[in-house]
mmCIF file of C-alpha atoms in Angstrom:
data_model
loop_
_atom_site.group_PDB
_atom_site.id
_atom_site.type_symbol
_atom_site.label_atom_id
_atom_site.label_comp_id
_atom_site.label_asym_id
_atom_site.label_seq_id
_atom_site.Cartn_x
_atom_site.Cartn_y
_atom_site.Cartn_z
ATOM 1 C CA MET A 1 -16.293 37.201 13.804
ATOM 2 C CA LYS A 2 -18.471 39.057 11.401
ATOM 3 C CA GLN A 3 -20.588 38.805 8.703
ATOM 4 C CA MET A 4 -21.257 35.092 8.312
ATOM 5 C CA ASN A 5 -22.908 34.552 4.829
ATOM 6 C CA GLY A 6 -24.446 31.359 5.611
ATOM 7 C CA LYS A 7 -22.051 29.419 3.098
ATOM 8 C CA LEU A 8 -21.769 25.810 4.254
ATOM 9 C CA LEU A 9 -18.243 24.869 5.812
ATOM 10 C CA ALA A 10 -16.109 22.153 6.103
ATOM 11 C CA ILE A 11 -13.469 21.701 8.841
ATOM 12 C CA CYS A 12 -10.312 21.436 6.732
ATOM 13 C CA ALA A 13 -9.383 17.553 7.247
ATOM 14 C CA VAL A 14 -5.796 18.315 7.573
ATOM 15 C CA ALA A 15 -5.432 19.626 11.352
ATOM 16 C CA LEU A 16 -1.896 19.319 11.412
ATOM 17 C CA PHE A 17 -0.147 19.052 14.821
ATOM 18 C CA PHE A 18 -2.809 21.169 16.872
ATOM 19 C CA PHE A 19 -3.450 20.886 20.546
ATOM 20 C CA GLY A 20 -5.353 23.416 22.075
ATOM 21 C CA CYS A 21 -8.416 24.524 24.611
ATOM 22 C CA GLU A 22 -11.021 26.231 24.835
ATOM 23 C CA LYS A 23 -10.399 29.551 26.416
ATOM 24 C CA GLU A 24 -6.885 30.444 27.847
ATOM 25 C CA ASP A 25 -4.068 28.371 29.157
ATOM 26 C CA ASP A 26 -1.974 29.228 32.148
ATOM 27 C CA LEU A 27 1.600 29.761 30.359
ATOM 28 C CA LEU A 28 4.369 29.407 32.462
ATOM 29 C CA VAL A 29 7.052 31.237 31.245
ATOM 30 C CA ASP A 30 10.402 32.432 32.820
ATOM 31 C CA GLN A 31 11.783 34.962 30.710
ATOM 32 C CA ASN A 32 15.789 34.356 32.341
ATOM 33 C CA LYS A 33 16.036 30.561 32.318
ATOM 34 C CA ASN A 34 13.528 27.666 31.927
ATOM 35 C CA GLN A 35 14.362 23.844 33.422
ATOM 36 C CA THR A 36 16.944 23.173 30.417
ATOM 37 C CA GLY A 37 19.135 26.532 30.685
ATOM 38 C CA GLU A 38 17.910 27.858 27.637
ATOM 39 C CA THR A 39 16.593 31.516 27.817
ATOM 40 C CA CYS A 40 12.641 32.194 27.000
ATOM 41 C CA ASP A 41 10.640 35.010 26.475
ATOM 42 C CA MET A 42 7.495 35.796 25.390
ATOM 43 C CA ILE A 43 5.735 38.208 23.395
ATOM 44 C CA THR A 44 2.379 39.635 25.170
ATOM 45 C CA PHE A 45 1.605 42.901 23.463
ATOM 46 C CA GLU A 46 1.037 44.687 26.759
ATOM 47 C CA GLY A 47 1.643 48.584 26.979
ATOM 48 C CA GLN A 48 1.882 49.050 23.433
ATOM 49 C CA THR A 49 -0.941 51.027 21.335
ATOM 50 C CA GLY A 50 -2.347 51.952 17.995
ATOM 51 C CA TYR A 51 -0.154 50.462 14.405
ATOM 52 C CA LEU A 52 2.585 48.639 14.604
ATOM 53 C CA ASP A 53 5.550 48.352 12.854
ATOM 54 C CA GLN A 54 7.721 46.721 15.470
ATOM 55 C CA VAL A 55 6.993 44.683 18.965
ATOM 56 C CA VAL A 56 8.601 44.575 21.778
ATOM 57 C CA SER A 57 8.857 41.588 24.049
ATOM 58 C CA GLU A 58 9.278 41.138 27.605
ATOM 59 C CA GLY A 59 12.803 40.241 27.865
ATOM 60 C CA GLY A 60 13.538 43.295 25.509
ATOM 61 C CA MET A 61 14.002 41.338 22.230
ATOM 62 C CA VAL A 62 12.529 43.925 19.356
ATOM 63 C CA LEU A 63 10.723 42.412 16.452
ATOM 64 C CA ASN A 64 9.817 43.783 13.016
ATOM 65 C CA VAL A 65 5.636 43.178 12.629
ATOM 66 C CA ALA A 66 3.245 43.764 9.641
ATOM 67 C CA GLY A 67 -0.477 42.943 9.306
ATOM 68 C CA ILE A 68 -1.306 42.899 5.878
ATOM 69 C CA ALA A 69 -5.230 43.067 4.923
ATOM 70 C CA ARG A 70 -7.022 41.342 2.384
ATOM 71 C CA ASP A 71 -9.923 43.445 0.451
ATOM 72 C CA ALA A 72 -13.381 42.473 -0.382
ATOM 73 C CA ASN A 73 -12.312 40.366 -3.608
ATOM 74 C CA ASP A 74 -9.539 38.696 -1.366
ATOM 75 C CA GLU A 75 -6.673 40.888 -2.579
ATOM 76 C CA PRO A 76 -4.256 41.358 -0.412
ATOM 77 C CA VAL A 77 -3.398 45.430 0.333
ATOM 78 C CA ASP A 78 0.258 46.374 0.529
ATOM 79 C CA ASP A 79 0.209 48.095 3.550
ATOM 80 C CA ASN A 80 1.413 47.652 7.103
ATOM 81 C CA ARG A 81 -1.880 47.475 9.476
ATOM 82 C CA ALA A 82 -0.985 45.343 12.185
ATOM 83 C CA MET A 83 -3.157 47.196 15.437
ATOM 84 C CA ILE A 84 -3.332 46.547 18.993
ATOM 85 C CA PHE A 85 -6.726 45.642 20.285
ATOM 86 C CA ASP A 86 -7.636 46.003 23.970
ATOM 87 C CA SER A 87 -9.916 42.505 24.436
ATOM 88 C CA GLU A 88 -11.318 43.853 28.029
ATOM 89 C CA ASN A 89 -12.408 46.841 26.287
ATOM 90 C CA PRO A 90 -13.635 46.286 22.751
ATOM 91 C CA THR A 91 -13.991 48.611 19.829
ATOM 92 C CA GLY A 92 -15.879 48.967 16.591
ATOM 93 C CA ASP A 93 -18.151 46.085 15.770
ATOM 94 C CA ASP A 94 -15.703 43.649 17.789
ATOM 95 C CA ASP A 95 -17.532 41.947 20.470
ATOM 96 C CA ASP A 96 -16.531 38.711 19.005
ATOM 97 C CA LEU A 97 -13.002 39.766 20.466
ATOM 98 C CA ALA A 98 -14.069 40.647 24.043
ATOM 99 C CA THR A 99 -12.470 38.748 27.053
ATOM 100 C CA ALA A 100 -12.233 38.637 30.518
ATOM 101 C CA ASP A 101 -8.418 38.709 31.064
ATOM 102 C CA TRP A 102 -6.434 38.799 27.886
ATOM 103 C CA GLY A 103 -5.730 42.366 27.780
ATOM 104 C CA ASN A 104 -4.036 43.512 24.608
ATOM 105 C CA VAL A 105 -4.110 41.240 21.690
ATOM 106 C CA LEU A 106 -2.936 41.848 17.762
ATOM 107 C CA ILE A 107 -4.827 42.191 14.799
ATOM 108 C CA THR A 108 -5.018 43.633 11.430
ATOM 109 C CA GLN A 109 -6.766 46.762 11.329
ATOM 110 C CA GLN A 110 -9.793 46.849 8.944
ATOM 111 C CA LEU A 111 -9.260 48.252 5.289
ATOM 112 C CA GLY A 112 -11.264 51.458 5.213
ATOM 113 C CA ASP A 113 -11.390 52.303 8.911
ATOM 114 C CA GLU A 114 -8.175 54.353 10.572
ATOM 115 C CA GLY A 115 -10.557 54.867 13.907
ATOM 116 C CA ALA A 116 -11.045 52.706 16.769
ATOM 117 C CA PRO A 117 -9.177 49.455 16.840
ATOM 118 C CA ASN A 118 -11.234 46.792 14.749
ATOM 119 C CA ASP A 119 -10.327 43.550 13.019
ATOM 120 C CA ASN A 120 -10.018 43.387 8.994
ATOM 121 C CA GLN A 121 -13.246 41.233 8.431
ATOM 122 C CA TRP A 122 -11.623 40.339 4.761
ATOM 123 C CA GLY A 123 -8.629 37.843 5.916
ATOM 124 C CA SER A 124 -5.226 39.187 6.766
ATOM 125 C CA GLU A 125 -1.954 38.053 7.181
ATOM 126 C CA LEU A 126 0.518 38.964 10.780
ATOM 127 C CA ARG A 127 4.206 38.070 10.198
ATOM 128 C CA PHE A 128 6.955 38.462 12.922
ATOM 129 C CA THR A 129 10.294 38.939 11.774
ATOM 130 C CA PHE A 130 13.235 37.611 14.859
ATOM 131 C CA PRO A 131 16.588 39.102 14.893
ATOM 132 C CA GLU A 132 18.000 35.766 15.768
ATOM 133 C CA ARG A 133 16.937 32.306 15.644
ATOM 134 C CA VAL A 134 14.332 31.091 18.336
ATOM 135 C CA THR A 135 12.838 28.329 19.260
ATOM 136 C CA LEU A 136 8.553 28.663 19.359
ATOM 137 C CA LYS A 137 6.689 27.315 21.875
ATOM 138 C CA SER A 138 3.282 28.316 21.791
ATOM 139 C CA MET A 139 1.202 31.087 21.218
ATOM 140 C CA ARG A 140 -2.773 31.954 21.681
ATOM 141 C CA VAL A 141 -5.292 32.976 19.437
ATOM 142 C CA LEU A 142 -8.538 34.402 19.628
ATOM 143 C CA ASP A 143 -11.995 34.140 17.614
ATOM 144 C CA ILE A 144 -11.619 31.742 14.326
ATOM 145 C CA ASP A 145 -15.026 30.922 13.148
ATOM 146 C CA ASP A 146 -16.461 27.938 11.389
ATOM 147 C CA PHE A 147 -16.058 29.500 8.109
ATOM 148 C CA GLU A 148 -12.672 30.688 8.533
ATOM 149 C CA HIS A 149 -11.353 27.167 8.624
ATOM 150 C CA ASP A 150 -7.981 27.640 6.542
ATOM 151 C CA SER A 151 -6.394 29.383 8.867
ATOM 152 C CA TRP A 152 -2.758 28.523 9.334
ATOM 153 C CA ALA A 153 0.444 28.964 11.192
ATOM 154 C CA PHE A 154 4.089 29.326 8.800
ATOM 155 C CA LEU A 155 7.288 28.843 10.676
ATOM 156 C CA TYR A 156 9.898 29.611 8.514
ATOM 157 C CA VAL A 157 13.147 27.987 9.588
ATOM 158 C CA ALA A 158 16.642 28.726 8.889
ATOM 159 C CA GLY A 159 17.913 27.323 5.598
ATOM 160 C CA GLN A 160 14.736 25.629 5.643
ATOM 161 C CA GLU A 161 12.820 26.516 2.301
ATOM 162 C CA GLU A 162 9.441 25.304 2.986
ATOM 163 C CA PRO A 163 7.458 26.318 6.203
ATOM 164 C CA ILE A 164 6.161 24.114 8.651
ATOM 165 C CA ARG A 165 2.426 24.513 8.759
ATOM 166 C CA ILE A 166 0.444 24.375 11.829
ATOM 167 C CA TYR A 167 -3.593 24.604 10.986
ATOM 168 C CA LEU A 168 -5.611 26.957 13.821
ATOM 169 C CA GLU A 169 -8.536 24.868 14.337
ATOM 170 C CA PRO A 170 -12.076 27.251 14.063
ATOM 171 C CA HIS A 171 -13.595 27.707 17.959
ATOM 172 C CA GLY A 172 -16.136 30.462 17.381
ATOM 173 C CA ASP A 173 -16.745 33.557 18.418
ATOM 174 C CA ASN A 174 -14.662 34.861 22.106
ATOM 175 C CA VAL A 175 -13.013 31.407 22.397
ATOM 176 C CA GLY A 176 -9.545 31.298 22.956
ATOM 177 C CA PHE A 177 -7.396 28.537 22.629
ATOM 178 C CA THR A 178 -3.695 27.613 22.740
ATOM 179 C CA VAL A 179 -1.736 26.641 20.010
ATOM 180 C CA ASP A 180 1.347 23.917 20.256
ATOM 181 C CA LEU A 181 4.192 25.480 18.078
ATOM 182 C CA LEU A 182 6.156 22.016 18.210
ATOM 183 C CA ASN A 183 9.300 23.352 20.111
ATOM 184 C CA THR A 184 10.276 24.509 16.799
ATOM 185 C CA ALA A 185 13.863 25.367 16.741
ATOM 186 C CA ASN A 186 15.669 28.267 14.588
ATOM 187 C CA VAL A 187 12.948 29.744 13.258
ATOM 188 C CA VAL A 188 13.738 33.532 11.895
ATOM 189 C CA LYS A 189 9.955 34.137 10.758
ATOM 190 C CA LEU A 190 6.551 33.313 12.036
ATOM 191 C CA VAL A 191 3.287 34.401 9.514
ATOM 192 C CA ILE A 192 -0.286 33.909 10.889
ATOM 193 C CA TRP A 193 -2.826 33.435 7.557
ATOM 194 C CA PHE A 194 -6.758 34.233 8.884
ATOM 195 C CA ASP A 195 -8.774 32.494 5.702
ATOM 196 C CA GLY A 196 -11.944 30.575 5.102
ATOM 197 C CA ASP A 197 -14.382 30.265 2.383
ATOM 198 C CA GLY A 198 -14.208 33.378 -0.230
ATOM 199 C CA ALA A 199 -13.116 36.707 1.325
ATOM 200 C CA PHE A 200 -13.633 36.048 4.640
ATOM 201 C CA GLY A 201 -10.805 35.689 7.733
ATOM 202 C CA SER A 202 -10.203 37.304 10.976
ATOM 203 C CA GLY A 203 -8.899 37.332 14.423
ATOM 204 C CA ALA A 204 -6.096 37.772 17.009
ATOM 205 C CA ILE A 205 -3.161 36.348 18.765
ATOM 206 C CA ASP A 206 -1.169 36.965 22.065
ATOM 207 C CA ASP A 207 1.450 35.887 24.387
ATOM 208 C CA ILE A 208 3.680 34.105 22.021
ATOM 209 C CA SER A 209 6.223 32.224 23.721
ATOM 210 C CA PHE A 210 9.358 31.236 22.558
ATOM 211 C CA CYS A 211 13.378 30.875 23.611
ATOM 212 C CA LEU A 212 16.562 31.328 21.977
ATOM 213 C CA THR A 213 17.898 28.814 19.990
ATOM 214 C CA PRO A 214 21.130 27.550 21.565
ATOM 215 C CA GLN A 215 24.275 27.617 19.778
ATOM 216 C CA VAL A 216 25.969 24.445 19.983
ATOM 217 C CA GLU A 217 28.798 22.932 17.670
ATOM 218 C CA GLU A 218 27.508 20.467 15.178
ATOM 219 C CA VAL A 219 28.628 16.681 15.352
ATOM 220 C CA CYS A 220 28.333 15.753 11.485
ATOM 221 C CA ASP A 221 28.485 12.388 9.884
ATOM 222 C CA MET A 222 28.276 11.358 6.375
ATOM 223 C CA ILE A 223 27.185 7.582 4.887
ATOM 224 C CA THR A 224 29.188 6.688 2.125
ATOM 225 C CA PHE A 225 29.060 2.744 1.615
ATOM 226 C CA GLU A 226 32.600 2.246 1.250
ATOM 227 C CA GLY A 227 33.483 -1.099 2.960
ATOM 228 C CA GLN A 228 30.612 -2.684 2.365
ATOM 229 C CA THR A 229 28.941 -5.158 0.037
ATOM 230 C CA GLY A 230 26.033 -6.967 -1.423
ATOM 231 C CA TYR A 231 22.723 -6.494 -0.343
ATOM 232 C CA LEU A 232 22.038 -4.548 2.675
ATOM 233 C CA ASP A 233 19.568 -4.202 5.541
ATOM 234 C CA GLN A 234 21.547 -2.279 7.210
ATOM 235 C CA VAL A 235 24.191 0.747 6.579
ATOM 236 C CA VAL A 236 26.620 2.043 8.557
ATOM 237 C CA SER A 237 27.864 5.593 8.824
ATOM 238 C CA GLU A 238 31.293 6.736 8.786
ATOM 239 C CA GLY A 239 31.130 7.974 12.241
ATOM 240 C CA GLY A 240 29.243 4.761 13.035
ATOM 241 C CA MET A 241 25.668 5.201 13.323
ATOM 242 C CA VAL A 242 24.076 2.492 11.861
ATOM 243 C CA LEU A 243 20.510 2.818 9.721
ATOM 244 C CA ASN A 244 17.873 0.760 8.832
ATOM 245 C CA VAL A 245 17.395 0.920 4.657
ATOM 246 C CA ALA A 246 15.492 -0.725 1.810
ATOM 247 C CA GLY A 247 15.386 -0.347 -1.665
ATOM 248 C CA ILE A 248 11.768 -1.193 -3.157
ATOM 249 C CA ALA A 249 11.591 -2.159 -6.885
ATOM 250 C CA ARG A 250 8.803 -1.816 -9.067
ATOM 251 C CA ASP A 251 7.782 -4.402 -11.688
ATOM 252 C CA ALA A 252 7.354 -3.737 -15.542
ATOM 253 C CA ASN A 253 3.951 -2.989 -14.712
ATOM 254 C CA ASP A 254 5.087 0.026 -12.652
ATOM 255 C CA GLU A 255 4.089 -1.990 -9.581
ATOM 256 C CA PRO A 256 6.131 -2.648 -6.093
ATOM 257 C CA VAL A 257 7.519 -5.500 -5.054
ATOM 258 C CA ASP A 258 7.913 -5.613 -1.429
ATOM 259 C CA ASP A 259 11.034 -6.886 -1.395
ATOM 260 C CA ASN A 260 14.440 -5.328 -0.235
ATOM 261 C CA ARG A 261 16.864 -4.958 -3.274
ATOM 262 C CA ALA A 262 18.760 -2.313 -1.592
ATOM 263 C CA MET A 263 22.902 -3.560 -3.160
ATOM 264 C CA ILE A 264 26.190 -2.101 -3.281
ATOM 265 C CA PHE A 265 27.441 -1.134 -6.510
ATOM 266 C CA ASP A 266 31.121 -0.303 -7.270
ATOM 267 C CA SER A 267 30.787 2.702 -9.934
ATOM 268 C CA GLU A 268 34.768 2.553 -10.702
ATOM 269 C CA ASN A 269 33.973 -1.238 -11.937
ATOM 270 C CA PRO A 270 30.399 -1.161 -13.184
ATOM 271 C CA THR A 271 28.554 -4.796 -13.910
ATOM 272 C CA GLY A 272 25.635 -6.033 -15.069
ATOM 273 C CA ASP A 273 24.458 -3.494 -18.550
ATOM 274 C CA ASP A 274 25.015 -0.480 -15.907
ATOM 275 C CA ASP A 275 27.586 1.566 -17.659
ATOM 276 C CA ASP A 276 25.349 4.414 -17.679
ATOM 277 C CA LEU A 277 26.515 4.214 -13.719
ATOM 278 C CA ALA A 278 30.146 4.193 -14.352
ATOM 279 C CA THR A 279 32.536 6.949 -12.593
ATOM 280 C CA ALA A 280 36.116 7.633 -11.811
ATOM 281 C CA ASP A 281 36.099 8.164 -8.345
ATOM 282 C CA TRP A 282 32.563 7.989 -6.674
ATOM 283 C CA GLY A 283 33.273 4.018 -5.515
ATOM 284 C CA ASN A 284 30.508 2.580 -3.778
ATOM 285 C CA VAL A 285 27.340 3.593 -4.313
ATOM 286 C CA LEU A 286 23.758 2.495 -3.420
ATOM 287 C CA ILE A 287 21.244 0.914 -6.185
ATOM 288 C CA THR A 288 18.039 -1.015 -6.310
ATOM 289 C CA GLN A 289 19.142 -4.364 -7.331
ATOM 290 C CA GLN A 290 16.893 -5.115 -10.922
ATOM 291 C CA LEU A 291 14.072 -7.820 -10.153
ATOM 292 C CA GLY A 292 14.838 -11.156 -11.362
ATOM 293 C CA ASP A 293 18.401 -10.485 -11.606
ATOM 294 C CA GLU A 294 20.502 -12.169 -8.418
ATOM 295 C CA GLY A 295 24.144 -12.170 -10.250
ATOM 296 C CA ALA A 296 26.097 -9.023 -10.478
ATOM 297 C CA PRO A 297 24.354 -5.878 -9.109
ATOM 298 C CA ASN A 298 22.472 -4.074 -11.944
ATOM 299 C CA ASP A 299 20.012 -1.387 -11.194
ATOM 300 C CA ASN A 300 16.515 -1.394 -11.716
ATOM 301 C CA GLN A 301 15.296 -0.282 -14.879
ATOM 302 C CA TRP A 302 11.530 0.086 -13.631
ATOM 303 C CA GLY A 303 12.016 2.744 -10.957
ATOM 304 C CA SER A 304 12.522 1.625 -7.280
ATOM 305 C CA GLU A 305 12.426 3.683 -3.933
ATOM 306 C CA LEU A 306 15.299 3.810 -1.625
ATOM 307 C CA ARG A 307 14.671 4.035 2.323
ATOM 308 C CA PHE A 308 16.964 5.358 4.953
ATOM 309 C CA THR A 309 15.548 5.120 8.670
ATOM 310 C CA PHE A 310 17.575 7.365 11.588
ATOM 311 C CA PRO A 311 18.055 6.022 14.800
ATOM 312 C CA GLU A 312 18.037 9.738 15.953
ATOM 313 C CA ARG A 313 17.033 13.430 14.468
ATOM 314 C CA VAL A 314 19.184 14.389 12.224
ATOM 315 C CA THR A 315 20.149 17.859 10.273
ATOM 316 C CA LEU A 316 20.392 16.779 6.573
ATOM 317 C CA LYS A 317 22.988 18.679 4.458
ATOM 318 C CA SER A 318 23.281 16.936 1.052
ATOM 319 C CA MET A 319 23.445 14.193 -0.936
ATOM 320 C CA ARG A 320 24.940 12.998 -4.598
ATOM 321 C CA VAL A 321 22.528 11.108 -7.025
ATOM 322 C CA LEU A 322 24.195 9.625 -10.307
ATOM 323 C CA ASP A 323 22.664 8.934 -13.628
ATOM 324 C CA ILE A 324 18.928 10.606 -13.864
ATOM 325 C CA ASP A 325 18.013 10.787 -17.439
ATOM 326 C CA ASP A 326 15.472 12.687 -19.111
ATOM 327 C CA PHE A 327 12.419 10.083 -19.189
ATOM 328 C CA GLU A 328 13.158 9.960 -15.173
ATOM 329 C CA HIS A 329 12.124 13.103 -14.702
ATOM 330 C CA ASP A 330 9.816 12.281 -11.956
ATOM 331 C CA SER A 331 12.581 11.543 -9.121
ATOM 332 C CA TRP A 332 12.509 13.084 -5.586
ATOM 333 C CA ALA A 333 13.983 13.142 -2.058
ATOM 334 C CA PHE A 334 11.410 13.342 0.454
ATOM 335 C CA LEU A 335 12.109 14.405 4.153
ATOM 336 C CA TYR A 336 10.484 12.950 6.966
ATOM 337 C CA VAL A 337 10.816 15.623 10.189
ATOM 338 C CA ALA A 338 9.489 14.361 13.416
ATOM 339 C CA GLY A 339 5.966 15.748 14.052
ATOM 340 C CA GLN A 340 5.288 16.699 10.483
ATOM 341 C CA GLU A 341 2.645 14.644 8.936
ATOM 342 C CA GLU A 342 3.649 15.542 5.464
ATOM 343 C CA PRO A 343 7.101 15.341 4.089
ATOM 344 C CA ILE A 344 9.735 18.308 2.702
ATOM 345 C CA ARG A 345 10.092 17.192 -1.366
ATOM 346 C CA ILE A 346 13.318 18.047 -3.099
ATOM 347 C CA TYR A 347 13.495 17.548 -6.724
ATOM 348 C CA LEU A 348 15.928 15.182 -8.133
ATOM 349 C CA GLU A 349 16.758 17.148 -11.790
ATOM 350 C CA PRO A 350 17.621 14.956 -14.276
ATOM 351 C CA HIS A 351 21.342 15.355 -15.800
ATOM 352 C CA GLY A 352 21.692 11.836 -17.809
ATOM 353 C CA ASP A 353 23.980 9.524 -18.186
ATOM 354 C CA ASN A 354 27.160 8.851 -16.068
ATOM 355 C CA VAL A 355 26.755 12.725 -14.699
ATOM 356 C CA GLY A 356 26.935 12.619 -11.111
ATOM 357 C CA PHE A 357 25.466 15.749 -8.949
ATOM 358 C CA THR A 358 25.049 17.318 -5.655
ATOM 359 C CA VAL A 359 21.056 18.129 -4.065
ATOM 360 C CA ASP A 360 21.032 20.323 -1.440
ATOM 361 C CA LEU A 361 19.146 18.538 1.357
ATOM 362 C CA LEU A 362 18.119 22.155 2.627
ATOM 363 C CA ASN A 363 20.267 21.920 6.456
ATOM 364 C CA THR A 364 16.588 20.364 7.367
ATOM 365 C CA ALA A 365 16.437 19.475 11.129
ATOM 366 C CA ASN A 366 14.355 16.589 12.962
ATOM 367 C CA VAL A 367 14.385 14.410 9.759
ATOM 368 C CA VAL A 368 13.570 10.818 11.136
ATOM 369 C CA LYS A 369 13.547 9.190 7.538
ATOM 370 C CA LEU A 370 14.865 9.805 3.813
ATOM 371 C CA VAL A 371 12.754 8.437 1.158
ATOM 372 C CA ILE A 372 14.523 8.479 -2.716
ATOM 373 C CA TRP A 373 12.031 7.989 -5.276
ATOM 374 C CA PHE A 374 13.433 7.108 -8.922
ATOM 375 C CA ASP A 375 10.375 7.516 -11.335
ATOM 376 C CA GLY A 376 9.544 8.918 -14.774
ATOM 377 C CA ASP A 377 7.415 8.532 -17.943
ATOM 378 C CA GLY A 378 5.306 5.158 -17.468
ATOM 379 C CA ALA A 379 7.624 1.890 -15.983
ATOM 380 C CA PHE A 380 10.935 3.565 -15.597
ATOM 381 C CA GLY A 381 13.482 5.232 -12.908
ATOM 382 C CA SER A 382 16.484 4.201 -12.138
ATOM 383 C CA GLY A 383 20.075 5.543 -10.335
ATOM 384 C CA ALA A 384 22.408 5.486 -7.706
ATOM 385 C CA ILE A 385 23.323 7.655 -4.548
ATOM 386 C CA ASP A 386 26.065 8.572 -2.363
ATOM 387 C CA ASP A 387 27.490 10.593 0.389
ATOM 388 C CA ILE A 388 24.532 11.273 2.415
ATOM 389 C CA SER A 389 26.034 14.349 4.549
ATOM 390 C CA PHE A 390 24.168 15.034 7.948
ATOM 391 C CA CYS A 391 24.600 16.416 10.955
ATOM 392 C CA LEU A 392 22.905 14.949 14.637
ATOM 393 C CA THR A 393 19.955 17.746 15.217
ATOM 394 C CA PRO A 394 20.759 18.825 18.866
ATOM 395 C CA GLN A 395 18.329 17.534 21.920
ATOM 396 C CA GLY A 396 16.059 19.885 22.791
ATOM 397 C CA THR A 397 15.483 21.669 19.035
#
């Protein structure tokens, strides 16, 4: 946008889930009902002027909004500077926001400038808070230059700690493009982050398209491992869902062995040298069988990875974990969400021998794979899991 300082720039290599086209695409939105019966809406910013702390959608939804500017030292200024900008009649030195037919867009007003609308050149963050859960469809973004290549949309989903990140690819001055927001359901907050090399980052947004996330009755289920024995390549939930499962052991050199060693272990009747997996009332749990031991169930001492592949998208609620010692402090659950490249990571805190605990899986929707990683200092890492609680993610969310 303004003041390219001649830095050499590299477009971010992880352009997560971006789909767009230059200049505008027609966005067909029925503000009442779409073909699937959803109630849909759009934020266009038309009919509004000046600074805003709220914005009204075409369908009448009132959202809180804020624009947080960063100063020349790349530090945020705690003041709301969200501002309407008429892209067909550009003001300030913002010819790079000029368009033929976009009309009003939203910017963060430049620090030190309280006159005509003019977007902040040092970077900013636009925040939208929805009064109810929505399914985000798309939005339009205007004027992200090559040196502003660290610009993102963050979608905060109810009950999910980490936001979904969507990269805003640079397209240059006066270029508007549509960003696919992945039909992401249960969003409660949307944050657009304009940033780049050093204290640079500006741009504008328009036409945020969304639908109300339907409230539906969840169909829930649990994997308990009861009634199953021996080695497994599949496991059956209480509700009858059949999942593929694998247990990949690591050897004494901390190298994985490409062999499925997922094994049922009766924690009320411990075998091998696994007294540390003994419990009074857990029954069957899942382990990775120790390398070199094909006899009685006995979990692998050198670390392992348990993998579950779901045949349809699920919302993960919780699971129980047994026997993670202090030296096994690099143990994690990885939740792979459909359409999202990086998994959500949940730490499995050490609790010691014979101690079982419940792990909150953050009500994470659209999960297609769950991986439990047992690891620690050097070639160490063992443990067991039980009672994976989940619900079917409603179709269309």
